Short mmCIF file of C-alpha atoms in Angstrom, two decimals:
data_model
loop_
_atom_site.label_atom_id
_atom_site.label_comp_id
_atom_site.label_asym_id
_atom_site.label_seq_id
_atom_site.Cartn_x
_atom_site.Cartn_y
_atom_site.Cartn_z
CA MET A 111 -60.77 -99.14 5.68
CA ASP A 112 -60.34 -97.83 1.81
CA THR A 113 -56.94 -96.61 0.61
CA PHE A 114 -56.62 -94.48 -2.30
CA THR A 115 -53.33 -93.83 -4.71
CA THR A 116 -53.56 -90.49 -5.81
CA HIS A 117 -55.08 -87.58 -4.60
CA ALA A 118 -57.93 -87.54 -7.31
CA ASP A 119 -58.86 -90.94 -6.35
CA TYR A 120 -59.51 -89.74 -2.67
CA LYS A 121 -61.47 -86.69 -4.28
CA SER A 122 -63.81 -88.45 -6.44
CA TYR A 123 -64.13 -91.06 -3.20
CA LYS A 124 -65.09 -87.72 -0.81
CA MET A 125 -67.76 -86.82 -3.59
CA ASN A 126 -69.17 -89.91 -3.80
CA THR A 127 -69.57 -90.51 -0.10
CA PRO A 128 -72.12 -89.80 2.76
CA LEU A 129 -70.59 -86.84 5.03
CA PRO A 130 -71.06 -88.77 8.06
CA PHE A 131 -69.20 -91.60 7.21
CA LEU A 132 -66.47 -89.60 5.46
CA ILE A 133 -65.75 -87.88 8.77
CA ASN A 134 -65.26 -90.94 10.78
CA ILE A 135 -62.64 -92.07 8.37
CA SER A 136 -60.21 -88.86 7.18
CA SER A 137 -58.73 -87.63 10.10
CA PRO A 138 -55.80 -89.25 11.92
CA PHE A 139 -56.16 -86.47 14.43
CA SER A 140 -58.31 -87.35 17.94
CA VAL A 141 -61.87 -85.70 17.48
CA SER A 142 -62.48 -82.52 19.36
CA PRO A 143 -66.35 -81.53 20.39
CA ASP A 144 -65.09 -78.01 18.88
CA ASN A 145 -63.76 -76.95 15.32
CA GLU A 146 -65.79 -74.26 13.90
CA ASP A 147 -63.00 -73.63 11.63
CA ALA A 148 -62.43 -77.15 10.18
CA ASN A 149 -63.23 -78.22 6.74
CA LYS A 150 -66.19 -80.75 6.40
CA SER A 151 -63.48 -83.30 6.04
CA CYS A 152 -60.92 -82.84 8.81
CA ARG A 153 -61.03 -81.91 12.46
CA PHE A 154 -58.57 -80.71 14.47
CA ASP A 155 -56.67 -81.60 17.71
CA GLU A 156 -57.02 -78.42 19.49
CA GLU A 157 -56.64 -79.29 23.08
CA PHE A 158 -53.79 -76.98 23.19
CA LYS A 159 -56.57 -74.22 22.27
CA TYR A 160 -58.60 -74.70 25.42
CA ILE A 161 -55.83 -73.55 27.50
CA LEU A 162 -53.86 -71.30 25.88
CA LEU A 163 -56.90 -68.85 24.86
CA PRO A 164 -58.17 -68.20 28.22
CA LEU A 165 -54.78 -67.96 30.18
CA SER A 166 -53.21 -65.66 27.62
CA TYR A 167 -56.93 -63.98 27.06
CA THR A 168 -57.13 -63.10 30.93
CA ILE A 169 -53.91 -61.93 31.10
CA VAL A 170 -54.14 -59.54 28.26
CA CYS A 171 -57.62 -58.39 29.97
CA VAL A 172 -56.25 -57.80 33.30
CA LEU A 173 -53.29 -55.97 32.07
CA GLY A 174 -55.25 -54.13 29.28
CA LEU A 175 -58.25 -52.78 31.92
CA VAL A 176 -55.74 -51.53 33.88
CA LEU A 177 -53.03 -49.69 31.66
CA ASN A 178 -56.15 -48.31 29.73
CA SER A 179 -58.16 -46.96 32.59
CA VAL A 180 -54.78 -45.59 33.63
CA ALA A 181 -54.36 -43.99 30.38
CA LEU A 182 -57.79 -42.78 29.87
CA TRP A 183 -58.04 -40.94 33.10
CA MET A 184 -54.85 -39.36 32.14
CA PHE A 185 -56.12 -38.01 28.98
CA LEU A 186 -59.45 -36.93 29.79
CA THR A 187 -58.18 -35.02 33.70
CA LYS A 188 -54.63 -34.21 33.39
CA MET A 189 -53.50 -33.91 29.55
CA ARG A 190 -55.82 -31.10 28.35
CA PRO A 191 -55.88 -29.21 26.08
CA TRP A 192 -55.15 -31.70 24.06
CA ASN A 193 -53.04 -31.75 20.85
CA ALA A 194 -53.60 -33.62 18.03
CA SER A 195 -51.01 -36.14 18.91
CA THR A 196 -53.21 -37.03 22.19
CA VAL A 197 -56.12 -36.82 20.58
CA TYR A 198 -55.45 -40.03 18.14
CA MET A 199 -53.75 -41.72 21.62
CA PHE A 200 -57.21 -41.34 23.18
CA HIS A 201 -59.13 -42.66 20.36
CA LEU A 202 -56.37 -45.57 20.49
CA ALA A 203 -56.91 -46.06 24.11
CA LEU A 204 -60.73 -46.00 24.03
CA SER A 205 -60.37 -48.75 21.01
CA ASP A 206 -58.49 -51.18 23.51
CA MET A 207 -60.35 -50.43 26.10
CA LEU A 208 -63.59 -51.46 24.51
CA TYR A 209 -61.95 -54.66 23.09
CA VAL A 210 -60.55 -55.40 26.67
CA LEU A 211 -64.17 -55.20 28.13
CA SER A 212 -65.17 -57.89 25.60
CA LEU A 213 -62.80 -60.13 26.44
CA PRO A 214 -64.57 -61.76 29.32
CA THR A 215 -66.92 -63.83 27.25
CA LEU A 216 -64.24 -64.79 25.11
CA ILE A 217 -62.56 -66.01 28.45
CA TYR A 218 -65.47 -67.95 29.45
CA TYR A 219 -66.16 -69.56 25.62
CA TYR A 220 -62.72 -71.51 25.26
CA ALA A 221 -62.35 -72.27 29.30
CA ASN A 222 -65.81 -74.07 28.48
CA ARG A 223 -64.46 -75.82 25.66
CA ASN A 224 -66.48 -73.39 22.82
CA HIS A 225 -69.74 -73.59 24.30
CA TRP A 226 -71.41 -70.24 23.64
CA PRO A 227 -74.46 -69.49 25.99
CA PHE A 228 -74.72 -65.68 25.25
CA GLY A 229 -76.63 -65.88 22.35
CA VAL A 230 -76.07 -64.87 18.63
CA VAL A 231 -76.37 -61.07 18.89
CA LEU A 232 -73.29 -60.85 21.64
CA CYS A 233 -71.23 -63.41 19.18
CA LYS A 234 -71.39 -60.96 16.44
CA ALA A 235 -70.56 -57.95 18.66
CA VAL A 236 -67.53 -59.90 19.92
CA ARG A 237 -66.44 -60.91 17.29
CA PHE A 238 -66.94 -57.33 15.62
CA LEU A 239 -64.91 -55.57 18.55
CA PHE A 240 -62.11 -57.74 17.83
CA TYR A 241 -61.45 -56.52 14.43
CA ALA A 242 -62.44 -53.26 14.96
CA ASN A 243 -60.57 -52.61 17.77
CA LEU A 244 -57.41 -54.43 15.45
CA TYR A 245 -58.03 -52.44 12.47
CA CYS A 246 -58.61 -48.96 14.58
CA SER A 247 -55.20 -49.56 15.98
CA ILE A 248 -53.61 -49.92 13.01
CA LEU A 249 -55.07 -46.41 11.46
CA PHE A 250 -54.47 -44.65 14.97
CA LEU A 251 -51.00 -45.35 15.05
CA THR A 252 -50.78 -44.63 10.69
CA CYS A 253 -52.46 -41.39 11.96
CA ILE A 254 -49.80 -41.11 14.64
CA SER A 255 -46.68 -42.19 12.60
CA VAL A 256 -48.05 -38.96 9.72
CA HIS A 257 -48.39 -36.58 12.43
CA ARG A 258 -44.94 -37.17 13.63
CA TYR A 259 -43.32 -37.57 9.81
CA MET A 260 -45.09 -34.12 9.45
CA GLY A 261 -43.67 -32.54 12.31
CA ILE A 262 -40.37 -33.53 11.04
CA CYS A 263 -39.87 -33.85 7.57
CA HIS A 264 -42.87 -30.31 7.23
CA PRO A 265 -42.65 -28.36 10.54
CA ILE A 266 -44.02 -25.22 8.98
CA ARG A 267 -46.79 -27.23 6.88
CA SER A 268 -47.89 -29.27 10.22
CA LEU A 269 -48.73 -26.20 11.76
CA THR A 270 -51.59 -25.40 9.61
CA LEU A 271 -52.71 -29.37 9.05
CA ALA A 272 -51.96 -30.92 12.71
CA LYS A 273 -54.79 -29.16 14.66
CA PRO A 274 -56.51 -31.22 17.20
CA ARG A 275 -60.02 -30.21 14.93
CA TYR A 276 -58.44 -32.18 12.43
CA ALA A 277 -57.26 -35.04 14.11
CA GLN A 278 -61.10 -35.46 15.84
CA LEU A 279 -62.43 -35.22 12.00
CA VAL A 280 -59.66 -37.91 11.25
CA CYS A 281 -60.13 -40.00 14.10
CA GLY A 282 -64.03 -39.76 13.16
CA LEU A 283 -63.01 -40.91 9.58
CA VAL A 284 -61.22 -43.75 10.55
CA TRP A 285 -64.60 -45.27 12.82
CA ALA A 286 -66.48 -44.73 10.21
CA ALA A 287 -64.35 -46.47 7.50
CA VAL A 288 -63.59 -49.49 10.17
CA THR A 289 -67.39 -49.84 11.16
CA THR A 290 -68.44 -49.63 7.33
CA CYS A 291 -65.43 -52.04 6.20
CA LEU A 292 -66.82 -54.43 9.26
CA ILE A 293 -70.51 -54.45 8.31
CA PRO A 294 -70.54 -57.60 6.02
CA ASN A 295 -68.68 -59.71 9.31
CA LEU A 296 -71.59 -58.90 11.46
CA ILE A 297 -73.77 -60.79 8.28
CA PHE A 298 -71.07 -63.41 8.26
CA VAL A 299 -70.43 -64.24 11.93
CA THR A 300 -73.08 -66.72 13.51
CA THR A 301 -73.58 -69.36 15.62
CA THR A 302 -74.28 -72.80 14.97
CA GLN A 303 -75.33 -76.06 17.15
CA ARG A 304 -72.76 -79.00 17.20
CA ASP A 305 -73.53 -82.05 19.62
CA ASN A 306 -74.22 -79.96 22.60
CA ASP A 307 -72.47 -77.06 22.35
CA THR A 308 -73.45 -73.74 20.56
CA LEU A 309 -70.22 -72.86 18.42
CA CYS A 310 -69.23 -68.62 18.06
CA HIS A 311 -67.94 -68.78 14.72
CA ASP A 312 -64.92 -66.66 14.11
CA THR A 313 -65.33 -66.65 10.41
CA SER A 314 -68.72 -67.79 8.92
CA SER A 315 -70.54 -70.92 8.38
CA PRO A 316 -68.92 -73.24 6.50
CA SER A 317 -70.98 -73.15 3.60
CA ASP A 318 -70.16 -69.18 3.15
CA PHE A 319 -66.32 -69.74 3.80
CA GLU A 320 -64.87 -68.60 0.58
CA ASN A 321 -67.20 -65.37 0.64
CA TYR A 322 -66.08 -64.62 3.36
CA VAL A 323 -62.17 -65.49 2.47
CA THR A 324 -62.86 -63.21 -0.33
CA TYR A 325 -63.92 -60.29 1.56
CA SER A 326 -61.47 -60.74 4.47
CA SER A 327 -58.62 -60.55 1.66
CA VAL A 328 -59.99 -57.37 0.51
CA VAL A 329 -60.70 -55.91 4.53
CA MET A 330 -56.74 -57.05 4.87
CA THR A 331 -55.37 -54.94 1.94
CA LEU A 332 -57.22 -51.71 2.63
CA LEU A 333 -56.86 -51.72 6.50
CA PHE A 334 -53.94 -53.35 7.25
CA GLY A 335 -51.54 -53.67 3.66
CA VAL A 336 -51.85 -50.10 2.83
CA PRO A 337 -51.28 -48.29 6.28
CA PHE A 338 -48.39 -50.81 6.90
CA ILE A 339 -47.12 -49.33 3.32
CA ILE A 340 -47.56 -45.74 4.69
CA ILE A 341 -45.78 -46.12 8.09
CA MET A 342 -42.80 -47.65 6.16
CA VAL A 343 -42.51 -44.81 4.00
CA CYS A 344 -42.94 -42.15 6.78
CA TYR A 345 -40.53 -43.76 9.05
CA CYS A 346 -37.81 -44.26 6.02
CA LEU A 347 -37.96 -40.58 5.40
CA MET A 348 -38.19 -39.80 8.87
CA ALA A 349 -35.13 -41.21 9.59
CA ARG A 350 -33.60 -39.58 6.37
CA ALA A 351 -34.37 -36.18 7.99
CA LEU A 352 -33.13 -37.19 11.53
CA CYS A 353 -29.33 -37.79 10.27
CA ARG A 354 -29.51 -34.28 8.37
CA PRO A 355 -27.77 -31.17 10.36
CA ARG A 356 -30.61 -28.77 11.54
CA GLN A 357 -30.47 -25.10 12.05
CA ILE A 358 -31.68 -25.67 15.94
CA SER A 359 -29.94 -26.32 19.34
CA SER A 360 -28.57 -29.80 20.08
CA SER A 361 -30.62 -30.11 22.70
CA GLN A 362 -34.07 -29.32 20.82
CA ARG A 363 -32.66 -31.70 18.17
CA SER A 364 -31.65 -34.35 20.38
CA LYS A 365 -34.87 -34.40 22.65
CA SER A 366 -36.73 -34.43 19.11
CA ARG A 367 -34.93 -37.07 17.93
CA MET A 368 -34.93 -39.42 20.94
CA LYS A 369 -39.00 -38.99 20.70
CA SER A 370 -38.74 -39.94 16.97
CA ILE A 371 -37.15 -42.78 17.50
CA LYS A 372 -38.91 -44.14 20.53
CA LEU A 373 -42.05 -44.06 18.26
CA ILE A 374 -40.88 -45.83 15.44
CA THR A 375 -39.49 -48.32 17.72
CA ILE A 376 -42.58 -49.34 19.87
CA VAL A 377 -45.08 -48.99 16.40
CA LEU A 378 -42.63 -51.80 14.70
CA VAL A 379 -42.74 -53.71 17.71
CA VAL A 380 -46.82 -53.77 17.60
CA PHE A 381 -46.45 -54.42 14.14
CA ALA A 382 -43.92 -57.40 14.71
CA VAL A 383 -45.69 -58.75 17.71
CA SER A 384 -49.56 -58.23 17.00
CA PHE A 385 -50.79 -57.18 13.16
CA VAL A 386 -47.63 -59.14 10.81
CA PRO A 387 -47.81 -62.59 12.35
CA PHE A 388 -51.53 -62.78 13.04
CA HIS A 389 -52.30 -61.64 9.12
CA ILE A 390 -49.68 -63.87 7.46
CA THR A 391 -50.93 -67.03 9.79
CA ARG A 392 -54.54 -65.67 8.90
CA THR A 393 -53.58 -65.86 5.38
CA ILE A 394 -51.46 -69.11 4.74
CA TYR A 395 -54.55 -71.03 6.73
CA TYR A 396 -57.26 -69.55 4.84
CA THR A 397 -55.26 -70.31 1.75
CA TYR A 398 -54.98 -74.14 2.44
CA ARG A 399 -58.52 -74.14 3.83
CA VAL A 400 -59.81 -72.91 0.12
CA LEU A 401 -57.19 -75.61 -1.79
CA GLU A 402 -58.55 -78.05 0.32
CA ALA A 403 -54.73 -79.02 1.64
CA ASP A 404 -54.34 -82.68 3.65
CA CYS A 405 -55.76 -82.59 6.80
CA TRP A 406 -52.13 -82.67 8.52
CA ILE A 407 -51.04 -79.72 7.18
CA LEU A 408 -54.36 -77.87 8.03
CA ASN A 409 -53.79 -78.80 11.33
CA LEU A 410 -50.38 -77.64 11.19
CA VAL A 411 -51.36 -74.34 9.94
CA ASN A 412 -54.50 -74.04 12.06
CA ILE A 413 -51.91 -74.14 15.23
CA THR A 414 -50.18 -71.36 14.24
CA TYR A 415 -52.87 -69.24 13.30
CA LYS A 416 -54.49 -69.97 16.78
CA VAL A 417 -51.39 -69.14 18.36
CA THR A 418 -51.06 -66.00 16.76
CA ARG A 419 -54.77 -64.84 17.75
CA PRO A 420 -54.04 -63.72 21.87
CA LEU A 421 -50.64 -62.03 19.70
CA ALA A 422 -53.40 -59.68 18.21
CA SER A 423 -54.71 -58.89 21.18
CA SER A 424 -51.53 -57.94 22.84
CA ASN A 425 -51.32 -54.49 20.99
CA SER A 426 -53.67 -53.51 24.21
CA CYS A 427 -50.97 -54.03 26.47
CA LEU A 428 -48.49 -52.49 24.35
CA ASP A 429 -50.13 -49.40 23.52
CA PRO A 430 -49.91 -48.10 26.97
CA ILE A 431 -45.96 -48.06 26.46
CA LEU A 432 -46.40 -45.92 23.49
CA TYR A 433 -47.87 -43.17 25.41
CA PHE A 434 -45.34 -43.30 28.10
CA LEU A 435 -42.24 -43.05 26.24
CA ALA A 436 -43.40 -41.05 23.15
CA GLY A 437 -47.07 -39.37 24.22
CA ASP A 438 -46.17 -35.18 24.98
CA HIS A 439 -45.90 -34.70 28.42
CA TYR A 440 -47.52 -38.15 29.18
CA ARG A 441 -44.70 -39.48 31.13
CA SER A 442 -44.16 -36.17 33.15
CA LYS A 443 -47.63 -35.88 34.03
CA LEU A 444 -48.55 -39.44 34.94
CA ILE A 445 -45.22 -39.18 37.23
CA ARG A 446 -46.78 -35.75 38.69
CA ALA A 447 -50.41 -36.93 39.06
CA PHE A 448 -49.10 -40.12 41.42
CA ALA A 449 -46.34 -38.18 43.26
CA LYS A 450 -49.38 -35.62 43.88
CA LYS A 451 -51.46 -38.28 45.26
CA ARG A 452 -48.81 -39.72 47.45
CA ALA A 453 -48.07 -36.43 48.95
CA THR A 454 -51.87 -36.18 49.69
CA ASP A 455 -51.66 -39.23 51.40
CA ASN A 456 -48.86 -38.68 53.58
CA LEU A 457 -50.73 -35.01 54.55
CA GLN A 458 -53.89 -36.92 55.39
CA SER A 459 -52.23 -39.80 57.72
CA PRO A 460 -50.17 -37.87 60.54
CA PRO A 461 -47.07 -39.61 61.68
CA VAL A 462 -48.07 -41.94 64.23
CA LYS A 463 -45.02 -40.68 66.47
CA ASN A 464 -46.75 -37.40 66.88
CA ASN A 465 -50.27 -38.65 67.60
CA GLU A 466 -47.95 -40.66 70.52
CA LEU A 467 -46.46 -37.60 72.27
CA ALA A 468 -49.76 -35.76 71.98
CA LEU A 469 -51.04 -38.25 74.48
CA VAL A 470 -48.35 -38.54 76.12
CA TYR A 471 -48.20 -34.92 76.99
CA LYS A 472 -52.03 -35.01 77.92
CA SER A 473 -51.37 -37.27 80.58
CA PRO A 474 -52.02 -36.23 83.85
CA ALA A 475 -49.18 -37.76 85.55
CA VAL A 476 -46.77 -36.53 82.91
CA GLN A 477 -48.41 -33.00 83.29
CA ALA A 478 -47.89 -33.09 87.42
CA SER A 479 -44.40 -34.14 87.01
CA SER A 480 -43.81 -31.51 84.83
CA ASP A 481 -45.52 -28.54 87.22
CA CYS A 482 -43.41 -30.61 90.23
CA PRO A 483 -40.12 -27.92 90.94
CA LYS A 484 -36.77 -28.98 89.93
#
């Protein structure tokens, strides 16, 4: 095997060496049948992915399906008429549900060691739904935070602006903006053949990767960076306003303060768990790939990036906690709905002891004994 004293010697050798031979000698890691995200000169050892991703996506799929089904049922049947906050939460739950419904195909894909039998159209749709849910969730959480900020810091102005019809308009603009920004993603994402496997690329084909990184950076700045700054500014101003004395009763102030604190806590937890780690590791990973870092560095960064992907999906399970703890009347109406259902079930199922007593009373022997003189 050839040895190289400098990185420049290696790059010169790489430019003048046929690619198949270069792939065979360049990586110290075991070669896996998949690596849609690897440089041509480096393949990763990704055995962990075939256990981690199917397992984590299955958990997210089951929990997300149950929690968001309950949330949508509540919003559509128990929470009407909607206020502005409910409108934003409904669209957030709808976004989560659409993504959760796409997870079974990804579970099969990774459990089958990166073999995609569903065609290029469904591959594009599934990858689109991941990023659509990611950025719609960020923007809807931003809308909820701004709405709560207006109610705390500008209560008079919020009476005019925080109306349900305006919230519906804002939600329509969010869906339109995210869809428009992700149209290039539909073009970049494709399937390719490697050995006997069909790969569904999460990014793009290797030849278009640098263009994809440029596009992805712009989208991340617009749909993650800017909303995150807005949320942090709103929460700082809310915290300052909540510390000031108000000319209202202590019970009202305490209730409003607790609801706002819950909202701030939950949204920050969602960002800390789901959104921030994913975007940081993805940015580092893309940067090292463009800079053609050493293979062992790429392998390490790839592992951290793949670990944060399920965390990015976990927002579909974390968002329903927001509805329960910080939603307007959501918790009380949910408890009331289940309590009413339980009471209805109890009325429809009379106690067994009453039936037994009735049967005993109707028994001829018992009736005859009761007719006997005492």
